[in-house]
CSV table of C-alpha atoms in Angstrom, one decimal:
chain,number,residue,atom,x,y,z
A,1,MET,CA,20.3,43.9,-29.7
A,2,ASN,CA,19.1,44.9,-26.3
A,3,ASN,CA,15.8,43.7,-26.8
A,4,SER,CA,16.7,40.1,-26.9
A,5,ARG,CA,19.2,40.4,-23.6
A,6,THR,CA,15.8,41.2,-21.6
A,7,TRP,CA,13.5,38.1,-23.2
A,8,PHE,CA,16.5,36.1,-22.6
A,9,LEU,CA,16.8,37.6,-18.9
A,10,ILE,CA,12.8,36.9,-18.6
A,11,GLY,CA,13.3,33.3,-20.1
A,12,ILE,CA,16.3,33.0,-16.9
A,13,LEU,CA,14.0,34.3,-14.4
A,14,ILE,CA,10.4,32.2,-15.3
A,15,ALA,CA,11.8,28.9,-15.1
A,16,ILE,CA,14.1,29.9,-11.8
A,17,LEU,CA,10.4,30.9,-10.5
A,18,ALA,CA,9.1,27.2,-12.2
A,19,ALA,CA,12.1,24.9,-10.2
A,20,MET,CA,10.6,27.1,-6.9
A,21,HIS,CA,7.5,26.7,-7.4
A,22,GLN,CA,8.2,22.5,-8.1
A,23,LEU,CA,10.9,22.7,-5.1
A,24,GLN,CA,7.6,23.8,-2.8
A,25,LYS,CA,5.0,21.7,-4.3
A,26,THR,CA,7.2,18.4,-3.4
A,27,THR,CA,8.6,19.1,-0.4
A,28,GLN,CA,5.2,20.2,1.0
A,29,PHE,CA,4.7,21.7,4.6
A,30,SER,CA,8.6,21.2,4.9
A,31,TYR,CA,8.8,24.5,3.5
A,32,ARG,CA,6.9,26.9,6.2
A,33,TYR,CA,10.0,25.8,8.5
A,34,GLY,CA,11.6,29.1,6.1
A,35,TRP,CA,14.3,27.1,5.1
A,36,MET,CA,16.3,28.6,1.6
A,37,LEU,CA,18.2,26.5,-0.5
A,38,SER,CA,20.9,29.4,-1.4
A,39,THR,CA,21.7,29.6,2.4
A,40,LEU,CA,22.1,26.3,3.6
A,41,PRO,CA,25.4,24.3,4.6
A,42,LYS,CA,26.8,21.5,3.1
A,43,PRO,CA,26.3,18.1,4.6
A,44,SER,CA,29.3,17.3,6.1
A,45,SER,CA,31.9,14.3,4.7
A,46,ASN,CA,34.3,14.0,8.0
A,47,PHE,CA,32.2,12.1,10.7
A,48,ASP,CA,34.9,9.6,12.0
A,49,PHE,CA,32.6,7.5,14.8
A,50,GLU,CA,34.6,4.6,15.8
A,51,GLU,CA,33.1,1.3,17.4
A,52,VAL,CA,32.6,1.1,20.7
A,53,PHE,CA,31.1,-1.7,22.7
A,54,TYR,CA,29.0,-1.0,26.0
A,55,GLU,CA,28.3,-2.6,29.0
A,56,PRO,CA,24.7,-4.1,28.6
A,57,PHE,CA,21.6,-2.5,30.5
A,58,GLN,CA,20.9,-4.5,32.9
A,59,GLU,CA,17.2,-4.0,34.3
A,60,THR,CA,18.3,-3.6,38.3
A,61,MET,CA,20.1,-0.1,36.9
A,62,GLU,CA,18.1,3.0,36.7
A,63,PRO,CA,18.0,4.2,33.0
A,64,LEU,CA,19.4,8.1,33.8
A,65,GLU,CA,22.6,6.2,35.6
A,66,TYR,CA,23.2,4.0,32.8
A,67,ILE,CA,22.6,6.8,30.1
A,68,GLN,CA,25.3,9.4,32.4
A,69,LEU,CA,27.6,6.5,32.4
A,70,HIS,CA,28.2,5.6,28.7
A,71,PHE,CA,26.2,7.7,26.9
A,72,PRO,CA,26.9,11.1,28.4
A,73,GLN,CA,26.3,12.9,25.6
A,74,CYS,CA,22.9,11.9,25.4
A,75,ILE,CA,21.9,14.2,28.2
A,76,SER,CA,20.9,17.7,27.3
A,77,THR,CA,22.8,20.5,28.9
A,78,THR,CA,19.6,22.5,29.1
A,79,GLY,CA,16.6,19.5,29.5
A,80,LYS,CA,15.2,20.4,26.2
A,81,ILE,CA,15.8,19.3,22.6
A,82,ALA,CA,15.8,21.4,19.9
A,83,LEU,CA,15.9,19.4,16.5
A,84,ASN,CA,16.3,22.3,14.5
A,85,THR,CA,19.2,23.7,15.4
A,86,MET,CA,20.5,19.8,17.5
A,87,GLY,CA,20.0,17.4,14.8
A,88,SER,CA,21.6,16.4,11.9
A,89,TYR,CA,21.7,13.7,9.2
A,90,GLN,CA,25.1,12.0,8.8
A,91,LEU,CA,25.7,8.3,7.0
A,92,ARG,CA,24.9,5.5,9.6
A,93,GLN,CA,28.0,3.2,10.9
A,94,GLN,CA,26.5,-0.5,9.7
A,95,HIS,CA,27.6,-1.6,13.8
A,96,THR,CA,25.7,0.1,15.3
A,97,TRP,CA,21.6,-1.1,15.4
A,98,LYS,CA,19.5,-3.3,12.9
A,99,ARG,CA,18.3,-1.7,10.1
A,100,TYR,CA,14.9,-4.0,8.5
A,101,ASP,CA,14.1,-3.5,4.5
A,102,HIS,CA,11.1,-3.6,2.5
A,103,SER,CA,11.1,-7.5,2.4
A,104,THR,CA,11.8,-8.4,6.5
A,105,CYS,CA,9.3,-6.1,8.3
A,106,PHE,CA,5.6,-8.8,8.3
A,107,VAL,CA,3.4,-4.9,9.1
A,108,MET,CA,4.6,-2.1,7.4
A,109,LYS,CA,2.1,-0.8,5.1
A,110,ALA,CA,3.7,-1.0,1.3
A,111,ARG,CA,3.5,2.0,-0.2
A,112,TYR,CA,5.9,3.6,2.6
A,113,ASN,CA,8.7,1.2,0.7
A,114,CYS,CA,11.3,3.2,-1.6
A,115,ALA,CA,12.8,-0.6,-2.6
A,116,HIS,CA,15.0,0.6,-5.8
A,117,PRO,CA,16.6,-2.1,-8.4
A,118,PRO,CA,20.8,-2.3,-8.2
A,119,GLN,CA,22.3,0.2,-10.5
A,120,ASN,CA,24.4,-1.4,-14.3
A,121,ASN,CA,27.4,-1.0,-11.8
A,122,GLY,CA,25.6,-3.5,-8.9
A,123,THR,CA,25.5,-0.7,-6.8
A,124,THR,CA,21.9,0.7,-5.3
A,125,PRO,CA,21.0,4.2,-4.9
A,126,ARG,CA,21.6,6.6,-1.9
A,127,LYS,CA,18.7,5.3,0.2
A,128,ALA,CA,17.2,6.8,3.6
A,129,SER,CA,18.2,3.9,5.6
A,130,ASP,CA,22.2,4.8,4.5
A,131,TYR,CA,21.1,7.8,6.7
A,132,GLU,CA,20.6,8.2,10.7
A,133,LEU,CA,19.8,11.2,12.8
A,134,VAL,CA,22.4,12.3,16.0
A,135,LEU,CA,21.8,15.2,18.3
A,136,ASN,CA,24.6,17.6,19.7
A,137,LEU,CA,23.0,18.4,22.8
A,138,SER,CA,25.7,20.9,23.4
A,139,ASN,CA,24.9,22.9,20.6
A,140,ASN,CA,22.8,25.3,22.7
A,141,SER,CA,24.4,28.1,20.8
A,142,ALA,CA,22.4,27.6,17.8
A,143,THR,CA,19.2,29.8,17.6
A,144,SER,CA,18.5,29.8,13.7
A,145,ASN,CA,17.1,27.0,11.7
A,146,ASN,CA,19.5,27.3,8.9
A,147,SER,CA,22.3,26.4,11.2
A,148,SER,CA,23.5,23.3,10.6
A,149,PRO,CA,25.1,21.3,14.0
A,150,SER,CA,26.9,18.8,11.0
A,151,THR,CA,29.2,21.4,10.2
A,152,SER,CA,28.3,24.9,12.5
A,153,SER,CA,30.1,22.8,15.2
A,154,THR,CA,33.9,21.6,15.3
A,155,ALA,CA,32.5,19.1,18.4
A,156,PRO,CA,34.6,15.7,18.2
A,157,SER,CA,32.3,12.7,17.5
A,158,GLN,CA,32.1,11.6,20.4
A,159,SER,CA,29.7,15.0,21.6
A,160,TYR,CA,27.2,13.8,19.4
A,161,CYS,CA,24.4,11.7,20.3
A,162,ARG,CA,23.7,8.6,18.0
A,163,ILE,CA,20.0,7.7,19.3
A,164,GLY,CA,19.6,4.5,17.4
A,165,GLU,CA,22.6,3.3,19.4
A,166,LEU,CA,21.6,4.2,22.3
A,167,VAL,CA,18.5,2.9,22.1
A,168,GLU,CA,19.9,-0.2,21.3
A,169,ALA,CA,22.2,-0.3,24.0
A,170,MET,CA,19.6,0.0,26.1
A,171,GLY,CA,17.5,-3.2,24.8
A,172,GLY,CA,14.8,-1.5,23.0
A,173,PRO,CA,11.4,-0.7,24.2
A,174,GLY,CA,11.1,-3.5,26.5
A,175,ASN,CA,13.3,-1.6,29.4
A,176,LEU,CA,10.4,1.0,28.9
A,177,ASN,CA,8.9,-1.2,31.7
A,178,LEU,CA,11.1,-0.2,34.3
A,179,PRO,CA,9.9,1.6,37.1
A,180,HIS,CA,11.9,4.5,38.5
A,181,LYS,CA,13.1,4.6,42.2
A,182,SER,CA,9.8,6.9,43.5
A,183,GLU,CA,7.6,4.2,42.3
A,184,LEU,CA,9.4,1.2,43.9
A,185,LYS,CA,7.5,0.3,47.2
A,186,SER,CA,9.6,-1.1,49.7
A,187,ASP,CA,8.2,-3.9,52.3
A,188,GLY,CA,11.3,-2.7,54.7
A,189,ILE,CA,13.3,-5.2,54.0
A,190,ASN,CA,14.9,-4.6,50.9
A,191,ASN,CA,12.2,-6.0,48.4
A,192,THR,CA,10.0,-4.0,45.7
A,193,LYS,CA,6.8,-4.5,44.4
A,194,PRO,CA,7.0,-6.0,40.4
A,195,PRO,CA,6.7,-3.4,38.1
A,196,THR,CA,3.3,-4.0,35.6
A,197,LYS,CA,3.3,-3.8,32.3
A,198,ARG,CA,4.0,-0.6,30.8
A,199,THR,CA,1.0,1.1,28.4
A,200,ILE,CA,1.7,3.4,25.3
A,201,LEU,CA,-1.0,4.7,23.3
A,202,ILE,CA,-0.1,6.4,19.9
A,203,GLN,CA,-2.9,7.9,18.4
A,204,GLY,CA,-3.7,9.9,15.1
A,205,SER,CA,-2.7,10.3,11.5
A,206,SER,CA,-0.6,8.1,9.2
A,207,PHE,CA,2.1,10.3,10.0
A,208,VAL,CA,2.2,8.3,13.1
A,209,ARG,CA,1.3,5.2,12.2
A,210,GLN,CA,4.6,5.1,10.7
A,211,LEU,CA,6.2,5.3,13.8
A,212,TRP,CA,4.5,2.4,14.8
A,213,GLU,CA,5.5,0.2,12.1
A,214,SER,CA,9.0,1.5,12.5
A,215,LEU,CA,8.4,-0.2,16.6
A,216,VAL,CA,7.5,-3.3,15.0
A,217,CYS,CA,10.0,-3.7,11.9
A,218,LEU,CA,12.8,-2.4,14.2
A,219,PHE,CA,12.2,-4.3,16.9
A,220,SER,CA,10.8,-7.5,15.8
A,221,SER,CA,13.2,-9.9,17.4
A,222,ASN,CA,11.7,-9.0,20.8
A,223,ILE,CA,7.7,-8.7,19.8
A,224,THR,CA,5.7,-11.7,22.3
A,225,LYS,CA,2.8,-10.9,21.2
A,226,ILE,CA,0.8,-7.9,18.0
A,227,MET,CA,-2.7,-7.3,17.3
A,228,VAL,CA,-3.6,-5.8,13.2
A,229,GLN,CA,-6.8,-5.5,12.2
A,230,GLU,CA,-8.3,-7.4,9.1
A,231,GLY,CA,-11.3,-6.1,7.0
A,232,GLY,CA,-13.1,-2.9,8.9
A,233,PRO,CA,-14.0,0.2,7.1
A,234,THR,CA,-12.0,1.8,4.7
A,235,ILE,CA,-10.1,4.8,6.8
A,236,SER,CA,-9.0,7.6,4.1
A,237,LEU,CA,-9.4,11.2,3.9
A,238,ALA,CA,-11.7,10.4,0.5
A,239,ALA,CA,-13.7,8.0,2.1
A,240,PHE,CA,-14.4,10.2,5.3
A,241,GLN,CA,-16.0,12.8,2.8
A,242,LYS,CA,-18.3,10.2,1.7
A,243,ARG,CA,-19.6,8.9,4.9
A,244,HIS,CA,-20.5,12.7,5.7
A,245,GLY,CA,-20.1,12.9,8.8
A,246,LYS,CA,-21.0,9.8,10.2
A,247,LYS,CA,-18.6,8.5,12.7
A,248,ILE,CA,-17.6,4.6,12.6
A,249,GLN,CA,-19.5,2.2,14.4
A,250,VAL,CA,-19.1,-1.1,16.5
A,251,GLU,CA,-20.5,-3.3,13.8
A,252,GLU,CA,-17.8,-2.0,11.5
A,253,LEU,CA,-15.0,-2.9,13.3
A,254,GLY,CA,-13.3,-6.1,11.5
A,255,THR,CA,-12.0,-8.8,13.3
A,256,ARG,CA,-8.5,-9.0,15.2
A,257,ILE,CA,-5.5,-10.4,13.5
A,258,ASP,CA,-3.1,-12.2,16.5
A,259,ASN,CA,-1.9,-14.7,15.2
A,260,MET,CA,1.7,-14.0,14.7
A,261,SER,CA,3.0,-16.6,12.7
A,262,ARG,CA,0.1,-16.4,10.1
A,263,LEU,CA,0.9,-12.5,10.1
A,264,GLU,CA,5.5,-13.2,10.0
A,265,HIS,CA,4.5,-15.9,6.9
A,266,GLU,CA,2.0,-13.9,5.2
A,267,GLY,CA,2.0,-10.4,5.7
A,268,CYS,CA,-0.2,-7.4,6.2
A,269,HIS,CA,0.9,-4.7,3.5
A,270,GLY,CA,-2.5,-2.5,3.7
A,271,PRO,CA,-3.8,-2.9,0.6
A,272,ASP,CA,-7.7,-4.4,0.2
A,273,ASP,CA,-6.9,-6.9,-2.8
A,274,ASN,CA,-3.5,-9.3,-2.8
A,275,ASN,CA,-2.1,-7.4,-5.7
A,276,ILE,CA,1.1,-6.0,-3.9
A,277,THR,CA,3.7,-5.8,-6.3
A,278,LYS,CA,2.0,-3.0,-7.8
A,279,PHE,CA,3.3,-0.9,-5.1
A,280,TYR,CA,7.5,-2.2,-6.2
A,281,ASP,CA,9.8,-1.4,-8.5
A,282,PRO,CA,9.5,-4.4,-11.0
A,283,LEU,CA,13.4,-4.6,-10.8
A,284,ALA,CA,13.7,-4.8,-7.7
A,285,GLU,CA,14.9,-7.6,-5.4
A,286,HIS,CA,13.0,-9.4,-3.1
A,287,VAL,CA,9.9,-8.1,-3.7
A,288,PRO,CA,6.8,-9.2,-1.0
A,289,THR,CA,5.0,-11.0,-2.9
A,290,ARG,CA,1.8,-12.4,0.1
A,291,ASN,CA,-0.4,-10.2,1.6
A,292,ILE,CA,-3.2,-11.4,4.0
A,293,TYR,CA,-6.2,-10.0,2.5
A,294,ASN,CA,-7.6,-6.6,3.9
A,295,CYS,CA,-5.3,-6.5,6.5
A,296,ASN,CA,-4.8,-3.4,8.3
A,297,ASP,CA,-3.0,-1.7,10.9
A,298,ASN,CA,-5.7,1.0,11.1
A,299,ILE,CA,-5.9,-0.3,15.3
A,300,ALA,CA,-3.1,-2.4,15.9
A,301,MET,CA,-0.6,-3.3,19.5
A,302,VAL,CA,2.5,-4.9,19.9
A,303,GLU,CA,3.9,-6.2,22.9
A,304,PHE,CA,7.8,-6.2,23.5
A,305,ASP,CA,9.2,-8.6,26.1
A,306,HIS,CA,6.0,-10.0,27.8
A,307,LYS,CA,7.1,-6.0,29.9
A,308,VAL,CA,5.5,-3.4,27.5
A,309,ARG,CA,2.8,-3.0,24.9
A,310,ILE,CA,2.3,0.1,22.2
A,311,HIS,CA,-0.9,0.8,20.7
A,312,TYR,CA,-2.0,1.9,17.4
A,313,MET,CA,-5.2,3.7,16.8
A,314,PHE,CA,-6.1,5.8,13.2
A,315,ARG,CA,-8.0,9.0,13.1
A,316,PRO,CA,-9.7,8.0,16.8
A,317,GLU,CA,-11.6,11.3,16.8
A,318,GLU,CA,-13.8,9.4,13.4
A,319,TYR,CA,-15.5,6.2,16.0
A,320,GLU,CA,-18.3,7.4,17.8
A,321,PRO,CA,-18.1,6.8,21.4
A,322,GLU,CA,-19.4,3.1,22.0
A,323,ALA,CA,-17.0,1.7,19.4
A,324,PHE,CA,-13.7,4.0,20.8
A,325,GLU,CA,-14.3,2.2,24.1
A,326,THR,CA,-14.7,-1.0,22.4
A,327,VAL,CA,-11.5,-0.8,20.5
A,328,TYR,CA,-10.3,-0.1,24.1
A,329,LYS,CA,-11.6,-2.4,25.9
A,330,GLU,CA,-12.3,-5.6,23.7
A,331,TYR,CA,-9.9,-5.2,20.7
A,332,TRP,CA,-6.7,-4.3,22.7
A,333,GLY,CA,-7.9,-5.7,26.2
A,334,ILE,CA,-7.0,-1.9,28.5
A,335,ASN,CA,-8.7,-3.2,32.0
A,336,ASN,CA,-9.5,0.3,33.0
A,337,ALA,CA,-9.3,-0.6,36.9
A,338,THR,CA,-6.3,-2.7,37.1
A,339,GLU,CA,-4.0,-0.7,34.7
A,340,THR,CA,-3.1,2.4,33.5
A,341,ILE,CA,-2.1,4.0,30.8
A,342,ASP,CA,1.8,5.4,31.0
A,343,ALA,CA,1.8,7.5,27.8
A,344,LEU,CA,0.5,9.0,24.9
A,345,VAL,CA,1.9,9.9,21.5
A,346,TYR,CA,-0.3,11.8,18.9
A,347,ASN,CA,0.5,13.8,16.3
A,348,PHE,CA,-3.6,15.7,15.7
A,349,GLY,CA,-6.9,14.4,15.5
A,350,VAL,CA,-6.7,14.3,19.4
A,351,ARG,CA,-7.9,18.1,20.4
A,352,ARG,CA,-9.9,17.7,22.9
A,353,GLU,CA,-9.3,15.6,26.2
A,354,GLY,CA,-12.2,13.2,25.3
A,355,ASN,CA,-10.4,12.1,22.5
A,356,PHE,CA,-7.3,11.2,23.8
A,357,VAL,CA,-9.1,8.2,25.5
A,358,PRO,CA,-12.5,7.1,26.1
A,359,PRO,CA,-14.6,8.8,29.5
A,360,SER,CA,-14.0,5.8,31.3
A,361,PHE,CA,-10.2,4.8,31.0
A,362,GLN,CA,-10.0,8.8,32.2
A,363,LEU,CA,-8.5,7.7,35.7
A,364,ALA,CA,-6.7,5.5,34.6
A,365,ALA,CA,-5.2,7.7,32.2
A,366,ALA,CA,-5.1,10.8,34.7
A,367,ARG,CA,-1.3,10.8,35.0
A,368,ARG,CA,0.5,9.6,31.6
A,369,GLN,CA,3.0,11.0,30.1
A,370,ASN,CA,1.6,13.6,26.5
A,371,ILE,CA,3.9,13.3,23.8
A,372,ASN,CA,3.1,15.8,20.8
A,373,ALA,CA,5.0,14.6,18.3
A,374,ARG,CA,3.4,16.5,15.4
A,375,GLU,CA,6.3,19.0,14.2
A,376,TRP,CA,8.7,16.2,14.5
A,377,LEU,CA,8.2,14.9,10.6
A,378,GLY,CA,8.7,18.5,8.9
A,379,GLN,CA,11.6,19.1,11.3
A,380,LEU,CA,13.3,15.9,10.2
A,381,LYS,CA,12.1,17.0,6.7
A,382,THR,CA,14.0,19.8,6.6
A,383,ILE,CA,17.2,18.9,8.7
A,384,GLN,CA,17.5,16.1,5.4
A,385,LEU,CA,17.5,18.5,2.8
A,386,ARG,CA,20.1,21.0,4.6
A,387,ASP,CA,22.3,17.9,5.6
A,388,LEU,CA,22.0,15.8,2.5
A,389,GLY,CA,20.2,17.8,-0.3
A,390,VAL,CA,17.3,15.8,-0.6
A,391,TYR,CA,14.2,14.8,1.0
A,392,PHE,CA,13.8,10.6,1.1
A,393,GLY,CA,9.8,10.4,0.6
A,394,ALA,CA,8.6,7.3,-0.7
A,395,ASP,CA,8.9,7.0,-4.2
A,396,ASN,CA,7.7,3.7,-5.5
A,397,PRO,CA,5.6,2.8,-8.7
A,398,TRP,CA,2.4,3.6,-6.6
A,399,ILE,CA,3.3,7.0,-5.2
A,400,THR,CA,1.8,10.0,-8.2
A,401,HIS,CA,4.4,12.8,-7.4
A,402,PRO,CA,7.3,11.3,-5.5
A,403,PRO,CA,8.7,12.3,-3.0
A,404,ASP,CA,5.5,11.3,-1.3
A,405,TYR,CA,5.0,13.2,1.5
A,406,HIS,CA,5.2,9.9,3.6
A,407,PRO,CA,9.1,9.2,4.4
A,408,CYS,CA,10.3,6.0,2.9
A,409,MET,CA,10.2,2.8,5.2
A,410,PRO,CA,13.4,2.7,6.5
A,411,GLY,CA,14.1,6.2,6.7
A,412,ILE,CA,12.6,8.9,8.6
A,413,PRO,CA,9.8,6.7,11.5
A,414,ASP,CA,12.5,5.1,12.4
A,415,ASP,CA,14.5,8.2,13.4
A,416,GLN,CA,11.2,8.8,15.1
A,417,ALA,CA,10.8,5.9,16.8
A,418,HIS,CA,14.4,5.8,18.3
A,419,LEU,CA,13.5,9.7,19.7
A,420,LEU,CA,11.0,8.5,21.1
A,421,LEU,CA,12.0,5.8,23.3
A,422,TYR,CA,15.0,8.3,24.5
A,423,LEU,CA,11.7,10.4,25.6
A,424,LEU,CA,10.4,8.1,26.9
A,425,TRP,CA,13.4,6.7,28.7
């Protein structure tokens, strides 16, 4: 009898260890942030956000003054933002900011979609776009990664910064063009020099590609120019291994697609064939069926409201110097003599200064703002698991072992896009 009980307990222990191993495997590197499911608080369900209408942001306003007036809860009392203790995921309020879906964004890799068919009762399963990141910037006492602002704080809902709502009220990326007072040049009669276009670079892996795509998807109505790539080399880890260290040459760059009407009509969804249905659940609704052959955003640019250009380049360290320079000058049309690079956003692959921007652009980028987004995704995955009990990673039929390490779109990349714009203001 004792032997039977012993073997029974051993069997239970083996099952528990196997389950923990699978959990660690599917959540990828989120585990390194130290969360343990047994100690995580349950998500709060008693948030009661009220609909509030704000005075529209005007170009004559100072961004910080506007935020202080209408969104004081979005001003950090310490000047720092610790996502793991200040951030939480809550149900998204439908009236606050626009969402897209797998069928409405014309530049989004199909592999990132999480489109699910309706359930038997006509409802749809819980999805990433049901939730949004909120910040409790007054939560300065929490120091543990295991503390949850959504449950440990008793602050009223008005004390939480909903950065998506803030970004929407500020008018989106186009208003990043506004100069700070220190940049205004007066001629003595109260006139100021017109602001120049802002130039923002996003460089690194496919995780920040998703951030760039999210900006395109969220603010498509504000796009005044867009450019993606047609052709070019296959850029993947497997493809790089086959190249045996050979860098991408100028003649491999492919061509530009900058016809927005064509992109809106046909779509740019990433695969090098036109069979994009393989990325979608066969029962999902409104699945895209058109795709420009071999269209990709490995090199891309989007302009908002004629004022702000946001460029993306996938793994810039894999380009030889002349090709790297050609991307800046010919693909993006950045004039290093007259334009400045205002901000550089990156996660990895830009370890050396020469990889941030080509040598001839060092002066243009000398006063840029550097934003290292490397830790964002891991932290937001951890917060989702803590607050919602699930990480919303891509889980379409093309993904072999869902959830994928790339998050769903819409989903976490939108929170990263909102966070980026918030930091740039």
